[in-house]
Amino acid sequence: MGFFDRLKKGLTRTRETLTAKIGTAVLGYADISDDLLDEIEEILIMADVGVSTTEKLMQEVRKGIKKKEIHTPADLKPFLENKITEILLEGGAGVRMAAVGPTVILIVGVNGAGKTTTIGKLSAFYNYYGKKVMLAAADTFRAAAIDQLEIWGKRTGAEVIKHEEGSDPAAVVFDAVKAAKARGIDILIVDTAGRLQTKTNLMSELEKINRVVGREIPGAPHETLLVLDATTGQNAVSQAKLFTQSAPVTGVVLTKLDGTAKGGVVIGIKSELSIPIKWIGVGEGIEDLRPFSAEEYSKALFDK
Amino acid sequence: MIFEGLSERLQETFKKLRGHGKLTEDDVNEAMRDVRMALLEADVNFKVVKDFVKKVKERAIGQEVLETLTPAQVVIKIVNEELTALMGGTQSKLNISSVPPTIIMMVGLQGAGKTTTAGKLALSLRKQGKHPLLVADDIYRPAAVKQLEVLGKQLDIPVFSMEAGTDAVTIAKESVPYANSHAADVIIIDTAGRLHINEELMQELTSIKSEVKPHEILLVVDAMTGQDAVNVAESFNGSLGLDGIVMTKMDGDARGGAALSVKAVTGCPIKFVGMGEKLEALEPFYPDRMASRILGMGDVLSLIEKAQDVYDIETAQKMEKKLRKDEFTLDDFLDQLQQVRKMGSFEQILGMLPGMGNIKKQLEGVDVDFNGKEIKHIEAIIRSMTPQERADISVINGSRRKRIAAGSGTRVQDVNKIIKQFAEMKKMMKKMKKMQKSPMGLGRFKLPFMH
């Protein structure tokens, strides 16, 4: 099964709760009424599109009605599909790579978002494309995080640079960057400890890691990816904002978009964070993490 | 604005209402829009919000607005009461079996915090004189068993695990005779994280349940969870029959509306909340505090506790006097900045205070960075001043500013900035003093640095 089919399968429930429900809702009304609009609003919010994005979309709908772009309830569905696709397609971005020397990817996020697993999958992805990958075990805080990363390193043929549990993560990163340069590594992926974005001291630790990388390789980290659990609600906005203050986030990795009804969150994140989604994970398999394509996503979402 | 509190928003809505009297249906409808948005933004499930708003509306229409309260306050009071009631009113405890061992099973999605919570729970039970045994039953995630073993070692609590390849049901089953022969009276089974729609893995949990018959099945839920929390809780409850819920990562800035959703759909009490990365950071759940937090009314009680940790009463009283007499100096300013930093970031503290939305906005304008470097600069600048200058900024003229800048290794602009910020700060404190006089303002509690 190709990735598009898996994506489509992963979005089945989202289609049921978002696309199909809108379809059913509009059938129940002869005219466009406040009740119908309320129902549409409800569907959007339930699909985790987010409160402000939903408001934005509903405003568009009301404008569309005024401008006579929407005449009947049946016009609502294609109208919304277009608007949502517009949001998804806005300002796409590729993955930044170093012109010479190792490309450094810094992985950040709150506890339990799926950072280490994401790294395992990223490592597998790059390894598949013939890149030499190295992993830096800079989560020195969580019990057995280093072991977890080492298992992934073994599985995907990547070398792991580590210190002892409890040691200074910036020192691990320093060593890893040196090693990556010396050994001709293509991609260095840095695992960091999960931290809630409101913990000032942990965020300054992240700042330090970011600084160390930048000092050793100008222009690095080339990517700082915020790993976001798709189950997360409105807090995602706060995460994006506060992480960027310590380590400017260049993209989002959206994990655990697997088969549940929360695919709408992609729309909200795209519209509210002003940070592009770069990778999405639609399943637990090692091949289920892929670069995000807005076209594919909207096609899969609307079953086109 | 996402982080704007409901109270400010309601106050805004009711501004146009004049005088007192009964709340009419129109007034209430308007207010309910705000309530609805506040709850949705806190990630409370849409359906739960709908039912809730209906209930509050019924109570609010026709309410007398008493002389001492504004219409907004009346509505907030009702909302707060209903929320607290919905959240379970009182605290509930673990089911401890009269015949040991008591078996506790931790379940939840991946990354919710089951393993860490299992460790925290074991520690808290041991403090109550129990002898817990941790069971490493997550056979899927790489190094999950190791993680629990490391936690066990840190806490000096035994961990039961079996060789790789053993299935989860067998491990759970075998842990019971092991506990009996090792004098453990509570068994905490740490199961693997799983999606509620993964039938095969849900089946595994049901098998574990029928094999060991746990006294307590706890669903671990991340406080940041969005609308999907309801589906998760419903599925887990449907296949397992939950006894309680643990909300984790509550030390962040998530409003935690998921708590309400989960409680509403399962009827299960929330028994604990995870408040930090330290293994002691597991606390009992207080419905009233949670209600305030969801509403963005600030977690005043927690803040007071935090403040009490940091301040000693004597200093606080001294400060209070100074502020009242308007004798607050740059020395005190420095002192306060350092104290405040001990409590967490300034933003975080403001977030815990009710009615602080506006002040927070003003602060953004003032552009004070209360963290790190800036504080060090402020410190250097203030320390380069003479006692006289510190006591009265009006004496600091041009040549003094030059001297202070040279002495602190900063520029004259920096010195100017601090002096300006300090003046702004004093102004703001006067404002806060005024606010305190209004009943919904700060009057109900006293904080040394803002009195």
CSV table of C-alpha atoms in Angstrom, one decimal, chain A residues 63-300:
chain,number,residue,atom,x,y,z
A,63,LYS,CA,-19.3,36.6,3.5
A,64,GLY,CA,-19.9,34.1,0.8
A,65,ILE,CA,-23.6,34.2,1.5
A,66,LYS,CA,-23.6,37.9,1.3
A,67,LYS,CA,-21.7,38.0,-1.9
A,68,LYS,CA,-24.1,35.4,-3.4
A,69,GLU,CA,-21.3,32.8,-3.8
A,70,ILE,CA,-23.4,30.5,-1.7
A,71,HIS,CA,-27.1,30.2,-2.7
A,72,THR,CA,-28.2,26.8,-1.3
A,73,PRO,CA,-27.1,24.5,1.4
A,74,ALA,CA,-25.6,22.3,-1.2
A,75,ASP,CA,-23.1,25.1,-2.1
A,76,LEU,CA,-21.7,25.0,1.4
A,77,LYS,CA,-19.7,21.9,1.1
A,78,PRO,CA,-17.6,22.8,-2.0
A,79,PHE,CA,-17.2,26.3,-0.6
A,80,LEU,CA,-15.7,25.0,2.6
A,81,GLU,CA,-13.6,22.5,0.8
A,82,ASN,CA,-12.1,25.2,-1.3
A,83,LYS,CA,-11.5,27.5,1.7
A,84,ILE,CA,-9.9,24.6,3.7
A,85,THR,CA,-7.7,23.6,0.8
A,86,GLU,CA,-6.6,27.3,0.5
A,87,ILE,CA,-5.5,27.2,4.1
A,88,LEU,CA,-3.6,24.0,3.6
A,89,LEU,CA,-1.8,25.1,0.5
A,90,GLU,CA,-0.7,28.5,1.8
A,91,GLY,CA,3.0,29.0,1.9
A,92,GLY,CA,4.3,25.4,1.6
A,93,ALA,CA,7.9,24.8,2.5
A,94,GLY,CA,10.5,22.1,1.8
A,95,VAL,CA,13.1,20.7,4.1
A,96,ARG,CA,16.2,22.9,4.6
A,97,MET,CA,19.4,21.1,4.0
A,98,ALA,CA,23.0,22.2,4.5
A,99,ALA,CA,24.9,23.0,1.3
A,100,VAL,CA,28.0,21.3,2.7
A,101,GLY,CA,28.7,19.2,5.8
A,102,PRO,CA,26.1,17.7,8.1
A,103,THR,CA,22.5,19.0,8.1
A,104,VAL,CA,21.5,19.3,11.7
A,105,ILE,CA,17.9,18.6,12.7
A,106,LEU,CA,16.9,19.6,16.2
A,107,ILE,CA,13.8,17.8,17.6
A,108,VAL,CA,11.9,19.6,20.3
A,109,GLY,CA,8.5,19.2,22.0
A,110,VAL,CA,6.6,18.6,25.2
A,111,ASN,CA,6.7,15.4,27.1
A,112,GLY,CA,5.1,12.4,25.4
A,113,ALA,CA,4.6,14.0,22.0
A,114,GLY,CA,6.6,11.3,20.3
A,115,LYS,CA,10.0,12.9,19.8
A,116,THR,CA,12.2,9.8,20.1
A,117,THR,CA,9.9,7.6,18.0
A,118,THR,CA,9.8,10.4,15.4
A,119,ILE,CA,13.6,10.4,15.3
A,120,GLY,CA,13.6,6.7,14.8
A,121,LYS,CA,11.3,7.1,11.8
A,122,LEU,CA,13.2,10.1,10.4
A,123,SER,CA,16.4,8.1,10.7
A,124,ALA,CA,14.9,5.2,8.8
A,125,PHE,CA,13.6,7.6,6.1
A,126,TYR,CA,17.0,9.2,5.5
A,127,ASN,CA,18.8,5.9,5.8
A,128,TYR,CA,16.5,4.5,3.1
A,129,TYR,CA,17.6,7.4,0.8
A,130,GLY,CA,21.3,6.5,1.4
A,131,LYS,CA,22.1,9.2,3.8
A,132,LYS,CA,24.6,8.7,6.6
A,133,VAL,CA,22.6,9.5,9.8
A,134,MET,CA,23.8,10.1,13.3
A,135,LEU,CA,21.6,10.6,16.4
A,136,ALA,CA,22.5,12.7,19.4
A,137,ALA,CA,21.0,11.5,22.7
A,138,ALA,CA,20.5,14.9,24.3
A,139,ASP,CA,17.5,13.7,26.4
A,140,THR,CA,19.6,13.0,29.4
A,141,PHE,CA,16.7,13.5,31.8
A,142,ARG,CA,14.0,10.9,31.2
A,143,ALA,CA,14.7,7.4,32.5
A,144,ALA,CA,15.9,5.1,29.7
A,145,ALA,CA,15.5,7.7,26.9
A,146,ILE,CA,19.0,7.0,25.8
A,147,ASP,CA,18.4,3.3,25.6
A,148,GLN,CA,15.2,4.0,23.6
A,149,LEU,CA,17.2,6.0,21.1
A,150,GLU,CA,20.0,3.4,20.9
A,151,ILE,CA,17.5,0.8,20.0
A,152,TRP,CA,16.3,3.0,17.2
A,153,GLY,CA,19.8,3.7,16.1
A,154,LYS,CA,20.5,-0.1,15.8
A,155,ARG,CA,17.3,-0.6,13.9
A,156,THR,CA,18.1,2.1,11.4
A,157,GLY,CA,21.8,1.8,11.1
A,158,ALA,CA,22.6,5.1,12.7
A,159,GLU,CA,25.4,5.9,15.1
A,160,VAL,CA,24.3,7.2,18.5
A,161,ILE,CA,26.4,9.8,20.4
A,162,LYS,CA,25.6,9.7,24.1
A,163,HIS,CA,26.7,10.6,27.6
A,164,GLU,CA,25.5,9.4,30.9
A,165,GLU,CA,22.0,9.9,32.1
A,166,GLY,CA,21.8,13.3,33.9
A,167,SER,CA,24.7,14.9,32.1
A,168,ASP,CA,24.6,18.2,30.3
A,169,PRO,CA,22.7,17.9,27.1
A,170,ALA,CA,24.6,20.8,25.5
A,171,ALA,CA,27.8,18.8,26.0
A,172,VAL,CA,26.3,15.8,24.2
A,173,VAL,CA,25.3,18.0,21.3
A,174,PHE,CA,28.7,19.5,21.2
A,175,ASP,CA,30.4,16.1,20.9
A,176,ALA,CA,27.8,15.0,18.4
A,177,VAL,CA,28.4,17.9,16.1
A,178,LYS,CA,32.1,17.4,16.3
A,179,ALA,CA,31.7,13.7,15.5
A,180,ALA,CA,29.3,14.4,12.7
A,181,LYS,CA,31.8,16.7,11.0
A,182,ALA,CA,34.7,14.4,11.5
A,183,ARG,CA,32.9,11.3,10.2
A,184,GLY,CA,31.3,12.8,7.2
A,185,ILE,CA,27.7,12.4,8.4
A,186,ASP,CA,24.9,13.8,6.2
A,187,ILE,CA,22.2,14.2,8.8
A,188,LEU,CA,22.6,14.7,12.5
A,189,ILE,CA,19.3,14.4,14.4
A,190,VAL,CA,19.3,15.8,18.0
A,191,ASP,CA,16.9,14.3,20.5
A,192,THR,CA,16.0,16.6,23.3
A,193,ALA,CA,14.2,16.0,26.6
A,194,GLY,CA,10.5,16.7,26.6
A,195,ARG,CA,9.7,19.9,28.3
A,196,LEU,CA,6.6,21.9,28.9
A,197,GLN,CA,6.9,25.3,27.2
A,198,THR,CA,6.3,27.2,30.4
A,199,LYS,CA,9.3,25.9,32.2
A,200,THR,CA,11.7,28.8,32.0
A,201,ASN,CA,14.9,26.9,33.1
A,202,LEU,CA,14.3,24.0,30.7
A,203,MET,CA,13.6,26.4,27.9
A,204,SER,CA,16.9,28.2,28.5
A,205,GLU,CA,18.6,24.8,28.4
A,206,LEU,CA,17.2,24.4,24.9
A,207,GLU,CA,18.4,27.9,24.0
A,208,LYS,CA,21.9,26.7,25.0
A,209,ILE,CA,21.7,23.6,22.9
A,210,ASN,CA,20.6,25.7,19.9
A,211,ARG,CA,23.5,28.1,20.5
A,212,VAL,CA,26.0,25.4,20.7
A,213,VAL,CA,24.9,23.9,17.4
A,214,GLY,CA,24.9,27.3,15.7
A,215,ARG,CA,28.4,28.0,17.0
A,216,GLU,CA,29.9,24.8,15.7
A,217,ILE,CA,28.1,24.8,12.3
A,218,PRO,CA,27.1,28.2,11.0
A,219,GLY,CA,23.5,28.1,9.8
A,220,ALA,CA,22.7,25.1,12.0
A,221,PRO,CA,20.3,23.8,13.2
A,222,HIS,CA,19.0,23.8,9.6
A,223,GLU,CA,15.7,22.5,10.9
A,224,THR,CA,14.1,22.8,14.3
A,225,LEU,CA,11.1,20.6,14.3
A,226,LEU,CA,8.4,20.8,16.9
A,227,VAL,CA,6.8,17.4,17.5
A,228,LEU,CA,3.2,17.9,18.1
A,229,ASP,CA,0.8,15.2,19.2
A,230,ALA,CA,-2.3,15.4,17.0
A,231,THR,CA,-4.4,14.8,20.1
A,232,THR,CA,-3.4,18.1,21.5
A,233,GLY,CA,-6.0,20.8,21.5
A,234,GLN,CA,-5.7,24.6,21.8
A,235,ASN,CA,-2.4,24.3,23.7
A,236,ALA,CA,-0.6,23.7,20.4
A,237,VAL,CA,-0.6,27.4,19.7
A,238,SER,CA,1.1,28.2,23.0
A,239,GLN,CA,3.7,25.4,22.3
A,240,ALA,CA,4.6,26.8,18.9
A,241,LYS,CA,4.9,30.3,20.3
A,242,LEU,CA,7.0,29.6,23.4
A,243,PHE,CA,9.3,27.0,21.8
A,244,THR,CA,10.1,29.5,19.0
A,245,GLN,CA,11.3,32.0,21.6
A,246,SER,CA,14.1,29.6,22.7
A,247,ALA,CA,14.8,27.7,19.5
A,248,PRO,CA,13.1,29.2,16.4
A,249,VAL,CA,10.9,26.4,15.1
A,250,THR,CA,11.0,25.9,11.3
A,251,GLY,CA,8.4,23.2,11.1
A,252,VAL,CA,6.0,20.9,12.8
A,253,VAL,CA,6.0,17.1,12.9
A,254,LEU,CA,2.4,16.0,13.6
A,255,THR,CA,2.3,12.6,15.2
A,256,LYS,CA,-0.4,10.1,16.1
A,257,LEU,CA,-2.7,11.1,13.3
A,258,ASP,CA,-3.5,7.5,13.1
A,259,GLY,CA,-7.0,6.5,12.3
A,260,THR,CA,-8.7,8.7,14.9
A,261,ALA,CA,-11.0,11.6,14.2
A,262,LYS,CA,-8.5,14.3,14.7
A,263,GLY,CA,-7.3,15.0,11.2
A,264,GLY,CA,-8.9,18.5,11.3
A,265,VAL,CA,-6.2,19.7,13.6
A,266,VAL,CA,-3.9,20.0,10.6
A,267,ILE,CA,-6.2,22.8,9.3
A,268,GLY,CA,-6.1,24.7,12.6
A,269,ILE,CA,-2.4,24.3,13.0
A,270,LYS,CA,-1.7,25.5,9.5
A,271,SER,CA,-3.9,28.6,9.9
A,272,GLU,CA,-3.0,29.5,13.5
A,273,LEU,CA,0.7,28.7,14.0
A,274,SER,CA,2.2,30.3,10.9
A,275,ILE,CA,4.7,27.5,11.0
A,276,PRO,CA,4.5,24.9,8.2
A,277,ILE,CA,3.8,21.3,8.9
A,278,LYS,CA,6.7,19.4,7.5
A,279,TRP,CA,6.1,15.8,8.5
A,280,ILE,CA,3.0,13.8,9.4
A,281,GLY,CA,2.8,10.4,11.1
A,282,VAL,CA,-0.3,8.4,10.2
A,283,GLY,CA,0.5,5.1,11.9
A,284,GLU,CA,2.8,3.2,14.1
A,285,GLY,CA,4.9,1.6,11.3
A,286,ILE,CA,8.4,2.8,10.6
A,287,GLU,CA,7.3,3.9,7.1
A,288,ASP,CA,4.3,5.8,8.4
A,289,LEU,CA,6.1,9.1,8.9
A,290,ARG,CA,6.3,11.1,5.6
A,291,PRO,CA,7.0,14.6,4.4
A,292,PHE,CA,3.7,16.5,4.5
A,293,SER,CA,2.1,17.4,1.2
A,294,ALA,CA,-0.8,19.8,1.4
A,295,GLU,CA,-2.1,18.6,-2.0
A,296,GLU,CA,-2.1,15.0,-0.9
A,297,TYR,CA,-3.6,15.8,2.4
A,298,SER,CA,-6.5,17.8,1.1
A,299,LYS,CA,-7.1,15.1,-1.6
A,300,ALA,CA,-7.2,12.4,1.0
